[in-house]
Amino acid sequence: MNPTVLTILISSLGLGTTLTFIGSHWLLVWMGLEINTLAIIPLMIRQHHPRAVEATTKYFITQTTASALLLFASITNAWTSGEWSLTEMINPTSATLALTALALKIGLAPLHFWLPEVLQGLDLTTGLILSTWQKLAPFAILLQLYPLLNPNLLLSLGILSTIIGGWGGLNQTQLRKILAYSSIANLGWMITILHYAPNLTLLNLILYIIMTLTTFLLFKIFNSTKINSIASSSTKSPLLSIITLLTLLSLGGLPPLSGFMPKWLILQELTKQSLFTPATIMALMALLSLFFYLRLCYATTLTMSPNPTNMSSSWRTKPNHPTLILLTSATLSILLLPLTPAIFTLI
């Protein structure tokens, strides 16, 4: 892609998210979401591959539907209340429609069906943008609307997302689909606690972005898109193989790594709110997510034995050296748990 065009598209992504962050008028917020969608479409389709075209078409149709529903919710609220302000959504029907539209945008269950297929059709770089940056604008809206949203609906969407995210990733062999179901499960944790402790939602989102950034960068360095191809990582770089192992375990929420921190705090808050059944269900579903991450870790450690398996010559190519971004995000995704009390106090 032409560097000038690429620069314009990346700048448009930043502009769209910034407009949504600073906007208090529904039309301005909607405009930011639309700029975000239109900017990522050329990035998704730049491969000119049938699978990329299919993924782009699915993403465009889904995001257009969600944007139209969000615009309809804001117009309905303005019709009944006379206000276009984001925090003046007093109509319960409008709030429910807005939550449904945002759930469709980020891929919450049961509106998640587009996410695994779209992520599977993209390259790892564009998939990273879709899994991280594209989540920021919808969550900026949710963090402003949470007092007006139905807590029972939020709880239902969150629990359903953790269940589907845990079960859906069990029979997958494609790494991008596994990361898609991991995204669904992590989004479920964020939405569940949104009404009771939005600071925990923000903490979970930040940690999820850091861990997902590390995972995508590692898979890109190793050029891995399937479970059987990740087994070559230790022969390329043992250090990166260890980082991959710890990052996957952290993303799965295994203590004492950083990924356990938001789950621990969310379960503690749900218990304080006397929501014992949702907390139990989510803890059990977290074990399912941890299971398929342990399977990935097992695949990573296959070739760390004294007698590694035979591999083709293309796997023996020397990978690029890890960048500063990779090392920084890997450190944060692995070593933040001892700082939990300080971080929780600051947020």
Short mmCIF file of C-alpha atoms in Angstrom, two decimals:
data_model
loop_
_atom_site.label_atom_id
_atom_site.label_comp_id
_atom_site.label_asym_id
_atom_site.label_seq_id
_atom_site.Cartn_x
_atom_site.Cartn_y
_atom_site.Cartn_z
CA MET A 1 0.00 0.00 0.00
CA ASN A 2 1.16 3.53 -0.80
CA PRO A 3 2.79 5.11 2.30
CA THR A 4 0.74 8.30 1.89
CA VAL A 5 -2.52 6.37 1.74
CA LEU A 6 -1.46 4.24 4.71
CA THR A 7 -0.64 7.37 6.72
CA ILE A 8 -4.05 8.89 5.91
CA LEU A 9 -5.84 5.69 6.97
CA ILE A 10 -3.92 5.38 10.24
CA SER A 11 -4.54 9.07 10.97
CA SER A 12 -8.24 8.57 10.26
CA LEU A 13 -8.32 5.71 12.77
CA GLY A 14 -6.84 8.01 15.38
CA LEU A 15 -9.20 10.84 14.44
CA GLY A 16 -12.30 8.67 14.67
CA THR A 17 -11.39 7.34 18.11
CA THR A 18 -10.47 10.84 19.32
CA LEU A 19 -13.82 12.26 18.18
CA THR A 20 -15.63 9.55 20.10
CA PHE A 21 -13.51 10.18 23.20
CA ILE A 22 -14.11 13.92 23.33
CA GLY A 23 -17.65 13.99 21.94
CA SER A 24 -20.67 14.62 24.15
CA HIS A 25 -23.14 14.99 21.25
CA TRP A 26 -24.59 11.81 19.78
CA LEU A 27 -23.99 12.88 16.18
CA LEU A 28 -20.32 13.64 16.88
CA VAL A 29 -19.87 10.28 18.60
CA TRP A 30 -21.59 8.50 15.72
CA MET A 31 -19.37 10.34 13.25
CA GLY A 32 -16.26 9.16 15.09
CA LEU A 33 -17.42 5.54 14.94
CA GLU A 34 -18.14 5.87 11.21
CA ILE A 35 -14.70 7.36 10.49
CA ASN A 36 -13.16 4.45 12.39
CA THR A 37 -15.08 1.91 10.31
CA LEU A 38 -14.37 3.56 6.96
CA ALA A 39 -10.65 3.90 7.79
CA ILE A 40 -10.11 0.23 8.60
CA ILE A 41 -11.97 -1.15 5.57
CA PRO A 42 -9.11 -0.45 3.07
CA LEU A 43 -6.61 -1.93 5.55
CA MET A 44 -8.65 -5.12 5.74
CA ILE A 45 -9.05 -5.54 1.98
CA ARG A 46 -5.51 -4.57 0.92
CA GLN A 47 -4.48 -8.23 0.44
CA HIS A 48 -6.94 -8.63 -2.48
CA HIS A 49 -7.54 -12.21 -1.34
CA PRO A 50 -11.03 -13.80 -1.53
CA ARG A 51 -10.97 -14.55 2.19
CA ALA A 52 -9.98 -10.95 2.99
CA VAL A 53 -12.76 -9.65 0.73
CA GLU A 54 -15.26 -11.90 2.49
CA ALA A 55 -14.08 -10.78 5.94
CA THR A 56 -14.22 -7.13 4.90
CA THR A 57 -17.74 -7.49 3.52
CA LYS A 58 -18.96 -9.18 6.72
CA TYR A 59 -17.32 -6.52 8.86
CA PHE A 60 -18.77 -3.67 6.80
CA ILE A 61 -22.31 -5.06 6.92
CA THR A 62 -22.10 -5.72 10.66
CA GLN A 63 -20.68 -2.31 11.53
CA THR A 64 -23.17 -0.54 9.27
CA THR A 65 -26.05 -2.31 11.00
CA ALA A 66 -24.68 -1.41 14.43
CA SER A 67 -24.14 2.22 13.43
CA ALA A 68 -27.67 2.51 12.03
CA LEU A 69 -29.10 1.02 15.23
CA LEU A 70 -27.02 3.40 17.36
CA LEU A 71 -28.18 6.38 15.31
CA PHE A 72 -31.78 5.21 15.64
CA ALA A 73 -31.35 4.93 19.43
CA SER A 74 -29.98 8.47 19.67
CA ILE A 75 -32.76 9.88 17.48
CA THR A 76 -35.39 8.08 19.55
CA ASN A 77 -33.93 9.51 22.74
CA ALA A 78 -33.78 13.01 21.23
CA TRP A 79 -37.42 12.67 20.14
CA THR A 80 -38.62 11.82 23.66
CA SER A 81 -36.27 13.97 25.78
CA GLY A 82 -35.25 16.79 23.44
CA GLU A 83 -31.57 16.22 24.31
CA TRP A 84 -28.69 15.07 22.08
CA SER A 85 -26.24 14.83 24.98
CA LEU A 86 -24.59 11.45 25.49
CA THR A 87 -25.33 11.39 29.22
CA GLU A 88 -28.97 12.46 28.89
CA MET A 89 -30.33 9.15 27.64
CA ILE A 90 -33.39 8.90 29.86
CA ASN A 91 -35.45 6.66 27.58
CA PRO A 92 -34.96 2.98 28.62
CA THR A 93 -35.74 1.75 25.10
CA SER A 94 -33.08 4.01 23.62
CA ALA A 95 -30.53 2.86 26.20
CA THR A 96 -31.26 -0.79 25.40
CA LEU A 97 -30.95 -0.15 21.65
CA ALA A 98 -27.65 1.70 22.18
CA LEU A 99 -26.29 -1.18 24.28
CA THR A 100 -27.34 -3.68 21.60
CA ALA A 101 -25.61 -1.62 18.89
CA LEU A 102 -22.39 -1.33 20.89
CA ALA A 103 -22.49 -5.06 21.72
CA LEU A 104 -22.73 -5.79 17.99
CA LYS A 105 -19.84 -3.44 17.27
CA ILE A 106 -17.41 -5.07 19.69
CA GLY A 107 -18.63 -8.66 19.24
CA LEU A 108 -20.41 -9.50 22.48
CA ALA A 109 -22.43 -12.73 22.57
CA PRO A 110 -25.01 -13.44 21.23
CA LEU A 111 -24.01 -10.87 18.58
CA HIS A 112 -20.53 -12.35 18.19
CA PHE A 113 -20.88 -14.56 15.10
CA TRP A 114 -19.05 -12.16 12.78
CA LEU A 115 -15.92 -11.77 14.92
CA PRO A 116 -14.19 -15.20 14.51
CA GLU A 117 -14.84 -15.32 10.76
CA VAL A 118 -13.68 -11.75 10.17
CA LEU A 119 -10.54 -12.12 12.27
CA GLN A 120 -9.70 -15.39 10.51
CA GLY A 121 -9.74 -13.65 7.12
CA LEU A 122 -7.30 -10.88 8.11
CA ASP A 123 -3.54 -10.76 8.40
CA LEU A 124 -2.07 -10.53 11.89
CA THR A 125 -1.36 -6.78 11.75
CA THR A 126 -4.90 -5.80 10.76
CA GLY A 127 -6.26 -8.38 13.19
CA LEU A 128 -4.29 -6.67 15.95
CA ILE A 129 -5.92 -3.32 15.10
CA LEU A 130 -9.36 -4.92 15.02
CA SER A 131 -8.83 -6.66 18.37
CA THR A 132 -7.40 -3.67 20.24
CA TRP A 133 -7.81 -0.19 18.77
CA GLN A 134 -11.32 -0.77 17.42
CA LYS A 135 -12.53 -1.63 20.94
CA LEU A 136 -11.57 1.74 22.40
CA ALA A 137 -14.29 3.95 20.92
CA PRO A 138 -17.27 1.69 21.83
CA PHE A 139 -15.94 1.27 25.35
CA ALA A 140 -15.55 5.04 25.70
CA ILE A 141 -19.29 5.28 25.06
CA LEU A 142 -20.12 2.40 27.41
CA LEU A 143 -18.07 3.93 30.23
CA GLN A 144 -20.15 7.11 29.92
CA LEU A 145 -23.50 5.36 29.60
CA TYR A 146 -23.12 2.69 32.31
CA PRO A 147 -25.34 4.40 34.95
CA LEU A 148 -28.19 4.48 32.41
CA LEU A 149 -27.91 0.87 31.23
CA ASN A 150 -29.90 -2.07 32.57
CA PRO A 151 -27.59 -3.98 34.97
CA ASN A 152 -29.43 -7.28 34.42
CA LEU A 153 -28.96 -7.00 30.66
CA LEU A 154 -25.27 -6.20 31.12
CA LEU A 155 -24.89 -9.17 33.44
CA SER A 156 -26.66 -11.50 30.99
CA LEU A 157 -24.53 -10.37 28.05
CA GLY A 158 -21.36 -10.74 30.11
CA ILE A 159 -22.10 -14.24 31.38
CA LEU A 160 -23.20 -15.44 27.93
CA SER A 161 -20.00 -14.02 26.40
CA THR A 162 -17.78 -15.80 28.91
CA ILE A 163 -19.61 -19.09 28.27
CA ILE A 164 -19.41 -18.83 24.47
CA GLY A 165 -15.85 -17.52 24.57
CA GLY A 166 -14.78 -20.47 26.72
CA TRP A 167 -16.63 -23.21 24.80
CA GLY A 168 -16.01 -21.77 21.34
CA GLY A 169 -12.24 -21.85 21.58
CA LEU A 170 -11.97 -25.49 22.63
CA ASN A 171 -12.18 -27.11 19.19
CA GLN A 172 -10.21 -24.48 17.25
CA THR A 173 -6.83 -25.01 15.60
CA GLN A 174 -6.54 -21.57 13.98
CA LEU A 175 -4.74 -19.09 16.23
CA ARG A 176 -6.77 -16.12 15.01
CA LYS A 177 -10.05 -17.85 15.83
CA ILE A 178 -8.72 -18.76 19.26
CA LEU A 179 -7.83 -15.11 19.86
CA ALA A 180 -11.30 -14.10 18.63
CA TYR A 181 -13.03 -16.36 21.17
CA SER A 182 -10.58 -15.12 23.81
CA SER A 183 -11.68 -11.59 22.93
CA ILE A 184 -15.33 -12.57 23.37
CA ALA A 185 -14.59 -14.09 26.78
CA ASN A 186 -12.58 -11.08 27.96
CA LEU A 187 -15.26 -8.69 26.76
CA GLY A 188 -17.73 -10.69 28.84
CA TRP A 189 -15.68 -10.06 31.97
CA MET A 190 -15.55 -6.33 31.20
CA ILE A 191 -19.28 -5.98 30.55
CA THR A 192 -20.29 -8.00 33.61
CA ILE A 193 -18.60 -5.64 36.03
CA LEU A 194 -19.33 -2.42 34.09
CA HIS A 195 -22.34 -1.32 36.13
CA TYR A 196 -20.83 -2.13 39.54
CA ALA A 197 -17.17 -1.06 39.10
CA PRO A 198 -16.35 0.72 35.82
CA ASN A 199 -12.78 1.22 37.00
CA LEU A 200 -12.31 -2.55 36.85
CA THR A 201 -13.68 -2.57 33.31
CA LEU A 202 -11.09 0.04 32.34
CA LEU A 203 -8.31 -1.92 34.07
CA ASN A 204 -9.37 -5.14 32.32
CA LEU A 205 -9.49 -3.39 28.94
CA ILE A 206 -5.99 -1.95 29.36
CA LEU A 207 -4.52 -5.28 30.39
CA TYR A 208 -6.36 -7.11 27.60
CA ILE A 209 -4.93 -4.70 25.01
CA ILE A 210 -1.40 -5.12 26.39
CA MET A 211 -1.59 -8.93 26.41
CA THR A 212 -3.25 -9.12 22.98
CA LEU A 213 -0.64 -6.76 21.53
CA THR A 214 2.12 -9.02 22.82
CA THR A 215 0.44 -12.17 21.50
CA PHE A 216 -0.16 -10.80 18.00
CA LEU A 217 3.40 -9.46 17.76
CA LEU A 218 4.84 -12.84 18.79
CA PHE A 219 2.68 -14.70 16.27
CA LYS A 220 3.74 -12.20 13.60
CA ILE A 221 7.43 -12.70 14.38
CA PHE A 222 7.02 -16.47 14.14
CA ASN A 223 4.61 -16.18 11.19
CA SER A 224 2.26 -18.57 12.97
CA THR A 225 -1.43 -18.88 12.14
CA LYS A 226 -2.06 -22.48 13.28
CA ILE A 227 -1.34 -24.48 16.40
CA ASN A 228 1.02 -26.87 14.61
CA SER A 229 3.12 -23.99 13.27
CA ILE A 230 3.66 -22.40 16.67
CA ALA A 231 5.65 -25.49 17.71
CA SER A 232 8.62 -24.14 15.73
CA SER A 233 9.04 -21.11 17.93
CA SER A 234 11.59 -22.54 20.34
CA THR A 235 13.95 -23.49 17.51
CA LYS A 236 13.87 -19.91 16.20
CA SER A 237 14.35 -18.17 19.53
CA PRO A 238 14.17 -19.89 22.93
CA LEU A 239 13.79 -16.53 24.69
CA LEU A 240 10.78 -15.56 22.58
CA SER A 241 9.38 -19.03 23.12
CA ILE A 242 9.45 -18.50 26.88
CA ILE A 243 7.84 -15.06 26.46
CA THR A 244 5.14 -16.65 24.30
CA LEU A 245 4.52 -19.33 26.92
CA LEU A 246 4.15 -16.81 29.76
CA THR A 247 2.03 -14.40 27.71
CA LEU A 248 -0.42 -17.14 26.71
CA LEU A 249 -0.71 -18.26 30.32
CA SER A 250 -1.27 -14.64 31.39
CA LEU A 251 -3.95 -14.17 28.72
CA GLY A 252 -5.62 -17.30 30.05
CA GLY A 253 -5.69 -15.84 33.55
CA LEU A 254 -3.30 -18.19 35.32
CA PRO A 255 -1.94 -16.89 38.65
CA PRO A 256 0.51 -15.40 39.49
CA LEU A 257 0.65 -13.66 36.08
CA SER A 258 -0.91 -10.29 35.26
CA GLY A 259 -3.94 -11.70 33.43
CA PHE A 260 -5.18 -13.13 36.73
CA MET A 261 -5.38 -9.67 38.31
CA PRO A 262 -8.60 -8.34 36.67
CA LYS A 263 -10.38 -11.69 37.04
CA TRP A 264 -9.47 -11.81 40.70
CA LEU A 265 -10.71 -8.26 41.33
CA ILE A 266 -13.91 -8.77 39.30
CA LEU A 267 -14.80 -11.98 41.15
CA GLN A 268 -14.14 -10.19 44.43
CA GLU A 269 -16.45 -7.31 43.44
CA LEU A 270 -19.21 -9.66 42.26
CA THR A 271 -19.01 -11.45 45.60
CA LYS A 272 -19.35 -8.12 47.42
CA GLN A 273 -22.48 -7.43 45.36
CA SER A 274 -23.90 -10.83 46.47
CA LEU A 275 -23.82 -12.11 42.87
CA PHE A 276 -22.53 -15.54 43.84
CA THR A 277 -24.04 -17.51 40.94
CA PRO A 278 -22.63 -15.25 38.16
CA ALA A 279 -19.24 -15.26 39.88
CA THR A 280 -19.23 -19.08 40.04
CA ILE A 281 -20.23 -19.44 36.38
CA MET A 282 -17.58 -16.99 35.23
CA ALA A 283 -14.88 -18.67 37.30
CA LEU A 284 -15.73 -22.05 35.74
CA MET A 285 -15.74 -20.56 32.23
CA ALA A 286 -12.34 -19.00 32.92
CA LEU A 287 -11.05 -22.55 33.42
CA LEU A 288 -12.28 -23.45 29.92
CA SER A 289 -10.41 -20.49 28.44
CA LEU A 290 -7.33 -21.47 30.39
CA PHE A 291 -7.57 -25.00 28.98
CA PHE A 292 -7.13 -24.02 25.34
CA TYR A 293 -4.32 -21.64 26.29
CA LEU A 294 -2.61 -24.52 28.06
CA ARG A 295 -2.99 -26.47 24.82
CA LEU A 296 -1.23 -23.66 22.97
CA CYS A 297 1.51 -23.66 25.60
CA TYR A 298 1.92 -27.41 25.14
CA ALA A 299 2.34 -26.87 21.40
CA THR A 300 4.91 -24.17 22.11
CA THR A 301 6.96 -26.45 24.36
CA LEU A 302 6.91 -29.47 22.01
CA THR A 303 10.23 -28.58 20.45
CA MET A 304 11.90 -27.50 23.68
CA SER A 305 12.83 -31.11 24.41
CA PRO A 306 16.33 -32.47 23.63
CA ASN A 307 14.92 -34.21 20.54
CA PRO A 308 12.89 -31.64 18.61
CA THR A 309 10.51 -32.75 15.92
CA ASN A 310 11.45 -32.50 12.26
CA MET A 311 10.47 -29.25 10.60
CA SER A 312 10.59 -27.91 7.08
CA SER A 313 13.36 -25.58 6.01
CA SER A 314 11.03 -22.56 5.87
CA TRP A 315 10.57 -22.86 9.64
CA ARG A 316 14.28 -22.53 10.28
CA THR A 317 14.48 -18.96 9.04
CA LYS A 318 15.76 -16.50 11.57
CA PRO A 319 12.98 -14.28 12.94
CA ASN A 320 13.17 -10.54 13.31
CA HIS A 321 14.51 -9.27 16.61
CA PRO A 322 11.79 -8.31 19.11
CA THR A 323 11.10 -4.62 19.20
CA LEU A 324 10.94 -2.40 22.25
CA ILE A 325 7.14 -2.44 22.04
CA LEU A 326 7.11 -6.24 22.21
CA LEU A 327 9.46 -6.41 25.19
CA THR A 328 7.61 -3.66 27.07
CA SER A 329 4.15 -5.14 26.48
CA ALA A 330 5.42 -8.64 27.32
CA THR A 331 6.86 -7.38 30.61
CA LEU A 332 3.59 -5.63 31.52
CA SER A 333 1.47 -8.63 30.54
CA ILE A 334 3.51 -10.93 32.77
CA LEU A 335 4.74 -8.96 35.79
CA LEU A 336 1.93 -6.61 36.86
CA LEU A 337 0.24 -8.82 39.47
CA PRO A 338 2.51 -7.80 42.41
CA LEU A 339 1.46 -4.18 41.74
CA THR A 340 -2.25 -4.97 42.03
CA PRO A 341 -2.97 -2.97 45.24
CA ALA A 342 -1.18 0.15 43.90
CA ILE A 343 -2.87 -0.03 40.48
CA PHE A 344 -6.31 -0.59 42.01
CA THR A 345 -5.80 2.41 44.29
CA LEU A 346 -4.81 4.66 41.38
CA ILE A 347 -7.74 3.61 39.18
#
